[in-house]
Amino acid sequence: MKSYQKLRTAQPAACRVEEEGAAPMPPGHGKLAPWWVGSGLLVAAVLLSTITVWVLRQVSGGWLGPTPPPKCLLVPESHRFDCYPERRVVVTQELCESRGCCFIQSPPLAEGKQGVPWCFYPPDFPSYSLESLNQTALGVVGLLVRREKAYYPRDIERLRLDVEFETDTRLHVKITDAANPRYEVPLDVPRVMKRAENPIYSLNFSWDPFGVLLQRKATGTVLLNTTVAPLIFADQFLQISTSLPSRFLYGLGEHRGSLVHSLDWNTLTLWARDVSPTESFNLYGAHPFYLLMEEGGNAHGVFLLNSNAMEVALQPAPGLTWRTIGGVLDFYIFLGPDPNMVIQQYQQVIGFPAMPPSWALGFHLCRWGYGSSNETWQTVRAMRNYQIPQDGQWNDIDYMDGYRDFTLDSQKFASLPSLVEDLHKHGQHYVMILDPGISSTSPHGSYWPFDEGLRRGLFLNTTQGQPLIGQVWPGFTAFADFSNPDTHQWWLENLQHFYAHVPFDGLWIDMNEPSNFMDGSEDGCPPGDFDSPPYTPAVLGDSLSAKTVCASAKQKVSVHYNLHNLYGLMEAKATASALIKIWGKRPFVISRSTFPSQGRYSGHWLGDNRSQWKDMCYSIPGLLSFSLFGIPLVGADICGFSGSTSEELCTRWMQLGAFYPFARNHNTQNEKAQDPTAFSPAARTAMKDVLLTRYSLLPFLYTLFHRAHLQGDTVARPLFFEFPWDVATWELDRQFLWGRSLLVTPVLEPGVDSVTGYVPQGTWYDFYTGSSVNSSGEMLKMSAPLEHLNLHIREGSILPTQKPGTTTEATRGNPLRLIVALSSHATAWGDLFWDDGESLDTFEKGNYSYVVFNVTQNIFTSTVLHASTEATKVTVGTMSIFGVQKPPSKVLLNGQEKPFSYLDNQVLNVSDLGMSLSQGFSLQWL
């Protein structure tokens, strides 16, 4: 019997110790006027700020220096926008005032902590003015002029403003050089043909200083107000700031931390970097997109289409500053109004994710350090022996000869072709790793990938026109230039050669930030503004070339300075294209480095995590953030990559990982094995059971991926997406949903047999038993022994499940079980997308089945809206209906009586239905 204990706590503890004094702030409406136009609240803040400065001056004995001008004292601390963001510089009054800014020194903070800027913009700091504004067919075009130069070199005095009212919920604002072309991200974006007729937003401009003022019509909430700080647009320093309507801001990846970002003087850097996931570091990918929740439950999103090194500074005003060192300011704003719609609208611009092959949603197993193909094979056989589900077997770089791409260790991995053949005979698949660094040290004529790439001129070059040589796993390496279409052909040919020996089924592209064990190259990097720009964002290592190639490296499309953050995307695009040509089926690619639109070509794993409870906990906000970024096929290394796991940690992590959209257990060399067969019978059984649960849910999960591919729905979903009016859900990142229906509440702490989770308002059903829990929207303490993962189905849902097999191929042939979770009004709805699981563009070509399930007035109906021959191979065998209030006297299938069972917990079970999925039917209980 399931027991629940209602609690008063707001939410469970976060993955890390919270900072003291970080009390929640209620969301609030922004003000339409520039920030220095006072209101009562602002005046109070100014008075408090002024008094604080005066008191500090008295107690400091004058160390704060002379009294600042009155205009500086007018600016409250939370609204001080940084005028001197350079790191590793002690900002003095002289340095600050040389820029024309205010200087008020604050007490020093602990090392590594950011605080109130000492140097900040005064209200009258010179900015651009809007000189002209004219209507166009799609919006307006304007001219911006700066009368006084700013403090970065090559200031651009005249800017062009282009505004397009693209749809009723999407606004496009672009600012660029009025006279000269600049680098722009080579990303295909939609081109609209007519202006939006009924936008749900209103746009105004401040003329002098120039600013964008964007409001939501329905509520009056100010979404953007860029008058809060001056616009700066120099050749290598572009900066624009805005107020925010609340503190609940998400996105801006790739970073490790809580799902909602802290606005307590927090700077997030976007520059792809190979580093183990660590708080405050810029990680593998760059995603300049945020989603923000507004008071009342509305949401909006902002995307800056820019691939240069960038940082986003957050402050408690609440406010935000974009700083980038190249390109243009190309903004898309998405008005939702709910968070699901915001993400759909974002993906309408960057592209919807690809439909994965069905086997990609099975369980994957890998490690660096199997040592040989025979040892790899032994692991596969052990998994089969215990009948533990597995679809994918992977190898890390140890399969290669000298860690060189497209080679095979002929001694230790001689039997790999036979292993792959065996996997295929058992309905399983093989995935291998590839790196973009190509060994450059083999004797000429002995290593075709380098020789041919050199002959065709397909590598990144130095400023002198020679291949840039760095160092990765095989030693000295050149780096493939995936911005060159000719490189895509060379990549395909290399893959075809290897496929002829080892017919792999998917590719894992790693080290594609690109990673380099040197800083820059074997010769360092040349002097100049690319490698030593006037401003360097707060990147790990304090240099753009830290553990990567020189920013000055030449590529086909542009200089690496502009393309660095696109490297993983371009490799993923080349890889997916090659696999389609080799197989003629859906590609399966998992990439470490990512950029917006990458979901069209690959999934992502969250990188080289550690076997620690904290890492498991942080994986949830990680995968939810990538749901926001349009990359739904995402997961973390289950049980941790580095370090040694424990049986308890790995059991709990396998339970959580079974509900990652992409589920792979992976660990490093020289650590003990952590596949399910390596543990005690009790742990092994718990892992097997949760994988069988995942496999039973594959029809539901596959349908969620179809909806992601079709319209940009999220698969793994934050709770606030479904309950945006419930402020208690806005910071939850220790639980998540699959779609709108299945709530996952994992155990994330050692030594416990219960878990505390938030249950949103309504009726929820225990996935395993069908017992109900009614919640008013509260924290509940749930029983969670080591063998149990808490799963709950939302009322009003119908989940298509299937008798699980040990592979997706075996599962697909089994009968379906439909789980109906009745609402308080005795209604429910669900759907199922079904195709062959591997062919390209099945939806687009009509080669699929789509079935809708519905319950009303005690009648279940299955309606086939589209049919294909694949559906004739599947039968609906069983139906379980949760929440049937009283025992029925009889059950009718298409009017014919059927035997049934009814349990005390109000669950009705009907078995032996034997209905083909391709035919509609009805079931009634009286």
CSV table of N, CA, C and O in Angstrom, one decimal, residues 302-387:
chain,number,residue,atom,x,y,z
A,302,VAL,N,14.0,34.9,-25.5
A,302,VAL,CA,14.8,35.8,-26.3
A,302,VAL,C,16.0,35.0,-26.8
A,302,VAL,O,16.7,34.3,-26.1
A,303,PHE,N,16.3,35.1,-28.1
A,303,PHE,CA,17.4,34.4,-28.8
A,303,PHE,C,18.2,35.4,-29.5
A,303,PHE,O,17.7,36.2,-30.3
A,304,LEU,N,19.5,35.4,-29.2
A,304,LEU,CA,20.5,36.2,-29.9
A,304,LEU,C,21.2,35.4,-30.8
A,304,LEU,O,22.0,34.5,-30.4
A,305,LEU,N,21.0,35.6,-32.1
A,305,LEU,CA,21.6,34.8,-33.2
A,305,LEU,C,23.0,35.3,-33.4
A,305,LEU,O,23.2,36.2,-34.2
A,306,ASN,N,24.0,34.8,-32.6
A,306,ASN,CA,25.3,35.3,-32.7
A,306,ASN,C,26.2,34.2,-32.2
A,306,ASN,O,25.9,33.5,-31.2
A,307,SER,N,27.3,33.9,-32.9
A,307,SER,CA,28.1,32.7,-32.6
A,307,SER,C,29.5,33.1,-32.0
A,307,SER,O,30.4,32.2,-31.8
A,308,ASN,N,29.7,34.4,-31.8
A,308,ASN,CA,31.0,34.8,-31.2
A,308,ASN,C,31.1,34.6,-29.7
A,308,ASN,O,30.1,34.3,-29.1
A,309,ALA,N,32.3,34.7,-29.2
A,309,ALA,CA,32.5,34.6,-27.8
A,309,ALA,C,31.6,35.6,-27.1
A,309,ALA,O,31.5,36.7,-27.5
A,310,MET,N,31.0,35.2,-26.0
A,310,MET,CA,29.9,36.0,-25.5
A,310,MET,C,29.8,35.8,-24.0
A,310,MET,O,30.2,34.7,-23.5
A,311,GLU,N,29.3,36.8,-23.3
A,311,GLU,CA,28.9,36.6,-21.9
A,311,GLU,C,27.6,37.3,-21.6
A,311,GLU,O,27.3,38.3,-22.3
A,312,VAL,N,26.8,36.7,-20.7
A,312,VAL,CA,25.6,37.3,-20.3
A,312,VAL,C,25.6,37.6,-18.8
A,312,VAL,O,25.8,36.7,-18.0
A,313,ALA,N,25.6,38.9,-18.5
A,313,ALA,CA,25.7,39.3,-17.1
A,313,ALA,C,24.3,39.5,-16.5
A,313,ALA,O,23.5,40.3,-17.1
A,314,LEU,N,24.0,38.8,-15.4
A,314,LEU,CA,22.7,38.9,-14.8
A,314,LEU,C,22.8,39.7,-13.5
A,314,LEU,O,23.8,39.5,-12.8
A,315,GLN,N,21.9,40.5,-13.2
A,315,GLN,CA,22.0,41.3,-11.9
A,315,GLN,C,20.6,41.4,-11.3
A,315,GLN,O,19.6,41.3,-12.0
A,316,PRO,N,20.5,41.7,-10.0
A,316,PRO,CA,19.3,41.6,-9.3
A,316,PRO,C,18.3,42.7,-9.5
A,316,PRO,O,17.2,42.8,-8.9
A,317,ALA,N,18.5,43.6,-10.5
A,317,ALA,CA,17.6,44.7,-10.7
A,317,ALA,C,16.1,44.3,-10.8
A,317,ALA,O,15.2,45.0,-10.2
A,318,PRO,N,15.6,43.3,-11.5
A,318,PRO,CA,16.4,42.3,-12.3
A,318,PRO,C,16.8,42.9,-13.7
A,318,PRO,O,16.0,43.6,-14.3
A,319,GLY,N,18.0,42.5,-14.2
A,319,GLY,CA,18.4,43.0,-15.4
A,319,GLY,C,19.4,42.0,-16.1
A,319,GLY,O,19.9,41.1,-15.4
A,320,LEU,N,19.7,42.3,-17.3
A,320,LEU,CA,20.6,41.4,-18.1
A,320,LEU,C,21.4,42.2,-19.1
A,320,LEU,O,20.8,43.1,-19.7
A,321,THR,N,22.6,41.8,-19.3
A,321,THR,CA,23.5,42.5,-20.3
A,321,THR,C,24.1,41.4,-21.2
A,321,THR,O,24.7,40.4,-20.8
A,322,TRP,N,23.9,41.6,-22.5
A,322,TRP,CA,24.5,40.7,-23.5
A,322,TRP,C,25.8,41.4,-23.9
A,322,TRP,O,25.9,42.6,-24.2
A,323,ARG,N,26.9,40.7,-23.9
A,323,ARG,CA,28.2,41.2,-24.4
A,323,ARG,C,28.8,40.1,-25.4
A,323,ARG,O,29.0,39.0,-25.0
A,324,THR,N,29.0,40.6,-26.6
A,324,THR,CA,29.7,39.6,-27.5
A,324,THR,C,30.8,40.4,-28.3
A,324,THR,O,30.8,41.6,-28.3
A,325,ILE,N,31.7,39.7,-28.9
A,325,ILE,CA,32.9,40.4,-29.4
A,325,ILE,C,33.0,40.2,-30.9
A,325,ILE,O,34.1,40.2,-31.5
A,326,GLY,N,31.8,40.1,-31.6
A,326,GLY,CA,31.8,40.1,-33.0
A,326,GLY,C,30.4,39.9,-33.5
A,326,GLY,O,29.4,39.8,-32.8
A,327,GLY,N,30.3,39.9,-34.9
A,327,GLY,CA,29.0,39.7,-35.5
A,327,GLY,C,28.1,40.8,-35.4
A,327,GLY,O,28.5,42.0,-35.4
A,328,VAL,N,26.8,40.6,-35.2
A,328,VAL,CA,25.8,41.6,-35.1
A,328,VAL,C,24.8,41.2,-34.0
A,328,VAL,O,24.9,40.2,-33.4
A,329,LEU,N,24.0,42.2,-33.7
A,329,LEU,CA,22.9,41.9,-32.6
A,329,LEU,C,21.7,41.6,-33.4
A,329,LEU,O,21.0,42.4,-33.9
A,330,ASP,N,21.4,40.3,-33.4
A,330,ASP,CA,20.3,39.7,-34.2
A,330,ASP,C,19.3,39.0,-33.2
A,330,ASP,O,19.6,37.8,-32.9
A,331,PHE,N,18.3,39.7,-32.8
A,331,PHE,CA,17.4,39.1,-31.7
A,331,PHE,C,16.1,38.6,-32.3
A,331,PHE,O,15.5,39.3,-33.1
A,332,TYR,N,15.7,37.5,-31.8
A,332,TYR,CA,14.3,37.0,-32.0
A,332,TYR,C,13.7,36.9,-30.6
A,332,TYR,O,14.2,36.4,-29.6
A,333,ILE,N,12.4,37.5,-30.5
A,333,ILE,CA,11.7,37.5,-29.2
A,333,ILE,C,10.4,36.7,-29.4
A,333,ILE,O,9.7,36.9,-30.4
A,334,PHE,N,10.2,35.7,-28.5
A,334,PHE,CA,9.0,34.8,-28.7
A,334,PHE,C,8.1,35.1,-27.5
A,334,PHE,O,8.5,35.1,-26.3
A,335,LEU,N,6.8,35.3,-27.8
A,335,LEU,CA,5.8,35.8,-26.8
A,335,LEU,C,5.0,34.7,-26.2
A,335,LEU,O,4.1,35.0,-25.4
A,336,GLY,N,5.2,33.5,-26.6
A,336,GLY,CA,4.4,32.4,-26.0
A,336,GLY,C,2.9,32.4,-26.3
A,336,GLY,O,2.6,32.2,-27.5
A,337,PRO,N,2.0,32.6,-25.3
A,337,PRO,CA,2.3,33.1,-24.0
A,337,PRO,C,2.7,32.1,-22.9
A,337,PRO,O,3.0,32.5,-21.8
A,338,ASP,N,2.6,30.8,-23.2
A,338,ASP,CA,3.0,29.8,-22.2
A,338,ASP,C,4.3,29.2,-22.5
A,338,ASP,O,4.8,29.3,-23.7
A,339,PRO,N,5.1,28.6,-21.6
A,339,PRO,CA,6.4,28.2,-21.8
A,339,PRO,C,6.5,27.2,-22.9
A,339,PRO,O,7.5,27.2,-23.7
A,340,ASN,N,5.6,26.3,-23.0
A,340,ASN,CA,5.6,25.3,-24.1
A,340,ASN,C,5.6,26.0,-25.5
A,340,ASN,O,6.3,25.6,-26.4
A,341,MET,N,4.8,27.0,-25.6
A,341,MET,CA,4.6,27.7,-26.9
A,341,MET,C,5.9,28.5,-27.2
A,341,MET,O,6.3,28.6,-28.4
A,342,VAL,N,6.5,29.0,-26.2
A,342,VAL,CA,7.8,29.7,-26.4
A,342,VAL,C,8.8,28.8,-27.0
A,342,VAL,O,9.5,29.2,-28.0
A,343,ILE,N,9.0,27.6,-26.5
A,343,ILE,CA,10.0,26.7,-27.1
A,343,ILE,C,9.6,26.2,-28.5
A,343,ILE,O,10.4,26.1,-29.3
A,344,GLN,N,8.3,26.0,-28.7
A,344,GLN,CA,7.8,25.7,-30.1
A,344,GLN,C,8.2,26.9,-31.0
A,344,GLN,O,8.7,26.6,-32.2
A,345,GLN,N,7.9,28.1,-30.6
A,345,GLN,CA,8.2,29.2,-31.5
A,345,GLN,C,9.7,29.4,-31.7
A,345,GLN,O,10.1,29.8,-32.8
A,346,TYR,N,10.5,29.1,-30.7
A,346,TYR,CA,12.0,29.2,-30.9
A,346,TYR,C,12.4,28.1,-31.9
A,346,TYR,O,13.2,28.5,-32.8
A,347,GLN,N,11.9,27.0,-31.9
A,347,GLN,CA,12.3,25.9,-32.8
A,347,GLN,C,11.7,26.2,-34.2
A,347,GLN,O,12.2,25.6,-35.2
A,348,GLN,N,10.7,27.0,-34.3
A,348,GLN,CA,10.2,27.4,-35.7
A,348,GLN,C,11.3,28.2,-36.4
A,348,GLN,O,11.3,28.3,-37.6
A,349,VAL,N,12.2,28.8,-35.6
A,349,VAL,CA,13.3,29.6,-36.2
A,349,VAL,C,14.5,28.7,-36.4
A,349,VAL,O,15.1,28.8,-37.4
A,350,ILE,N,14.9,28.0,-35.4
A,350,ILE,CA,16.2,27.2,-35.5
A,350,ILE,C,16.0,25.8,-36.1
A,350,ILE,O,16.9,25.2,-36.5
A,351,GLY,N,14.7,25.3,-36.2
A,351,GLY,CA,14.5,24.0,-36.8
A,351,GLY,C,14.1,23.0,-35.8
A,351,GLY,O,14.6,23.0,-34.7
A,352,PHE,N,13.1,22.1,-36.1
A,352,PHE,CA,12.7,21.1,-35.2
A,352,PHE,C,13.6,19.9,-35.2
A,352,PHE,O,14.3,19.7,-36.2
A,353,PRO,N,13.7,19.2,-34.1
A,353,PRO,CA,14.7,18.1,-34.0
A,353,PRO,C,14.3,17.0,-34.9
A,353,PRO,O,13.1,16.8,-35.3
A,354,ALA,N,15.3,16.2,-35.3
A,354,ALA,CA,15.1,15.0,-36.1
A,354,ALA,C,14.4,13.9,-35.4
A,354,ALA,O,14.5,13.9,-34.1
A,355,MET,N,13.7,13.1,-36.1
A,355,MET,CA,13.1,11.9,-35.4
A,355,MET,C,14.2,10.8,-35.3
A,355,MET,O,14.8,10.4,-36.3
A,356,PRO,N,14.5,10.4,-34.1
A,356,PRO,CA,15.5,9.4,-33.9
A,356,PRO,C,15.0,8.0,-34.4
A,356,PRO,O,13.8,7.7,-34.4
A,357,PRO,N,15.9,7.1,-34.7
A,357,PRO,CA,15.5,5.7,-34.9
A,357,PRO,C,15.0,5.2,-33.6
A,357,PRO,O,15.5,5.6,-32.5
A,358,SER,N,14.1,4.2,-33.6
A,358,SER,CA,13.5,3.7,-32.4
A,358,SER,C,14.5,3.1,-31.5
A,358,SER,O,14.4,3.2,-30.2
A,359,TRP,N,15.5,2.4,-32.0
A,359,TRP,CA,16.5,1.7,-31.2
A,359,TRP,C,17.3,2.7,-30.4
A,359,TRP,O,17.9,2.4,-29.3
A,360,ALA,N,17.4,4.0,-30.8
A,360,ALA,CA,18.2,5.0,-30.1
A,360,ALA,C,17.6,5.3,-28.7
A,360,ALA,O,18.3,5.8,-27.9
A,361,LEU,N,16.3,4.9,-28.6
A,361,LEU,CA,15.6,5.2,-27.3
A,361,LEU,C,15.7,4.0,-26.3
A,361,LEU,O,15.2,4.0,-25.2
A,362,GLY,N,16.5,3.0,-26.8
A,362,GLY,CA,16.8,1.8,-25.9
A,362,GLY,C,17.9,2.2,-24.9
A,362,GLY,O,18.4,3.3,-24.9
A,363,PHE,N,18.4,1.2,-24.2
A,363,PHE,CA,19.5,1.4,-23.3
A,363,PHE,C,20.8,1.1,-24.0
A,363,PHE,O,21.0,0.2,-24.7
A,364,HIS,N,21.8,2.0,-23.7
A,364,HIS,CA,23.1,2.0,-24.3
A,364,HIS,C,24.2,1.7,-23.2
A,364,HIS,O,24.1,2.2,-22.1
A,365,LEU,N,25.2,1.0,-23.6
A,365,LEU,CA,26.3,0.7,-22.6
A,365,LEU,C,27.6,1.0,-23.3
A,365,LEU,O,27.9,0.6,-24.5
A,366,CYS,N,28.5,1.6,-22.5
A,366,CYS,CA,29.8,1.9,-23.0
A,366,CYS,C,30.8,2.0,-21.9
A,366,CYS,O,30.4,2.2,-20.7
A,367,ARG,N,32.1,1.9,-22.2
A,367,ARG,CA,33.1,2.4,-21.3
A,367,ARG,C,34.4,2.6,-22.0
A,367,ARG,O,34.6,2.1,-23.1
A,368,TRP,N,35.2,3.5,-21.5
A,368,TRP,CA,36.6,3.7,-22.0
A,368,TRP,C,37.4,2.7,-21.2
A,368,TRP,O,37.5,2.9,-20.0
A,369,GLY,N,38.0,1.7,-21.9
A,369,GLY,CA,38.8,0.8,-21.1
A,369,GLY,C,38.3,-0.6,-21.2
A,369,GLY,O,38.7,-1.4,-20.3
A,370,TYR,N,37.4,-1.0,-22.1
A,370,TYR,CA,37.1,-2.4,-22.2
A,370,TYR,C,38.4,-3.2,-22.6
A,370,TYR,O,38.5,-4.3,-22.2
A,371,GLY,N,39.2,-2.5,-23.3
A,371,GLY,CA,40.6,-3.1,-23.6
A,371,GLY,C,40.6,-3.9,-24.8
A,371,GLY,O,41.7,-4.0,-25.5
A,372,SER,N,39.5,-4.6,-25.2
A,372,SER,CA,39.5,-5.4,-26.4
A,372,SER,C,38.0,-5.6,-26.8
A,372,SER,O,37.1,-5.4,-26.0
A,373,SER,N,37.9,-6.1,-28.0
A,373,SER,CA,36.6,-6.4,-28.5
A,373,SER,C,36.0,-7.6,-27.8
A,373,SER,O,34.8,-7.7,-27.6
A,374,ASN,N,36.9,-8.5,-27.4
A,374,ASN,CA,36.4,-9.7,-26.7
A,374,ASN,C,35.9,-9.4,-25.3
A,374,ASN,O,34.8,-9.9,-24.9
A,375,GLU,N,36.5,-8.4,-24.6
A,375,GLU,CA,36.0,-8.0,-23.4
A,375,GLU,C,34.7,-7.3,-23.6
A,375,GLU,O,33.7,-7.4,-22.7
A,376,THR,N,34.6,-6.5,-24.6
A,376,THR,CA,33.3,-5.8,-24.9
A,376,THR,C,32.2,-6.8,-25.1
A,376,THR,O,31.1,-6.7,-24.6
A,377,TRP,N,32.6,-7.8,-25.9
A,377,TRP,CA,31.6,-8.9,-26.2
A,377,TRP,C,31.2,-9.7,-24.9
A,377,TRP,O,30.0,-10.0,-24.8
A,378,GLN,N,32.1,-9.9,-24.0
A,378,GLN,CA,31.8,-10.5,-22.8
A,378,GLN,C,30.7,-9.7,-22.0
A,378,GLN,O,29.8,-10.3,-21.4
A,379,THR,N,30.8,-8.4,-22.0
A,379,THR,CA,29.8,-7.6,-21.3
A,379,THR,C,28.4,-7.7,-22.0
A,379,THR,O,27.4,-7.9,-21.3
A,380,VAL,N,28.4,-7.7,-23.3
A,380,VAL,CA,27.2,-7.9,-24.1
A,380,VAL,C,26.5,-9.3,-23.7
A,380,VAL,O,25.3,-9.4,-23.4
A,381,ARG,N,27.3,-10.3,-23.7
A,381,ARG,CA,26.8,-11.7,-23.4
A,381,ARG,C,26.3,-11.7,-21.9
A,381,ARG,O,25.3,-12.4,-21.7
A,382,ALA,N,27.0,-11.1,-21.0
A,382,ALA,CA,26.5,-11.0,-19.6
A,382,ALA,C,25.2,-10.4,-19.5
A,382,ALA,O,24.3,-10.8,-18.8
A,383,MET,N,25.0,-9.3,-20.2
A,383,MET,CA,23.7,-8.6,-20.2
A,383,MET,C,22.6,-9.5,-20.8
A,383,MET,O,21.5,-9.6,-20.2
A,384,ARG,N,22.9,-10.2,-21.8
A,384,ARG,CA,21.9,-11.1,-22.4
A,384,ARG,C,21.6,-12.3,-21.4
A,384,ARG,O,20.5,-12.7,-21.3
A,385,ASN,N,22.7,-12.8,-20.8
A,385,ASN,CA,22.5,-13.9,-19.8
A,385,ASN,C,21.5,-13.5,-18.7
A,385,ASN,O,20.7,-14.4,-18.3
A,386,TYR,N,21.6,-12.3,-18.2
A,386,TYR,CA,20.7,-11.9,-17.2
A,386,TYR,C,19.4,-11.3,-17.7
A,386,TYR,O,18.6,-10.8,-17.0
A,387,GLN,N,19.3,-11.3,-19.1
A,387,GLN,CA,18.1,-10.8,-19.8
A,387,GLN,C,17.8,-9.3,-19.4
A,387,GLN,O,16.7,-8.9,-19.1
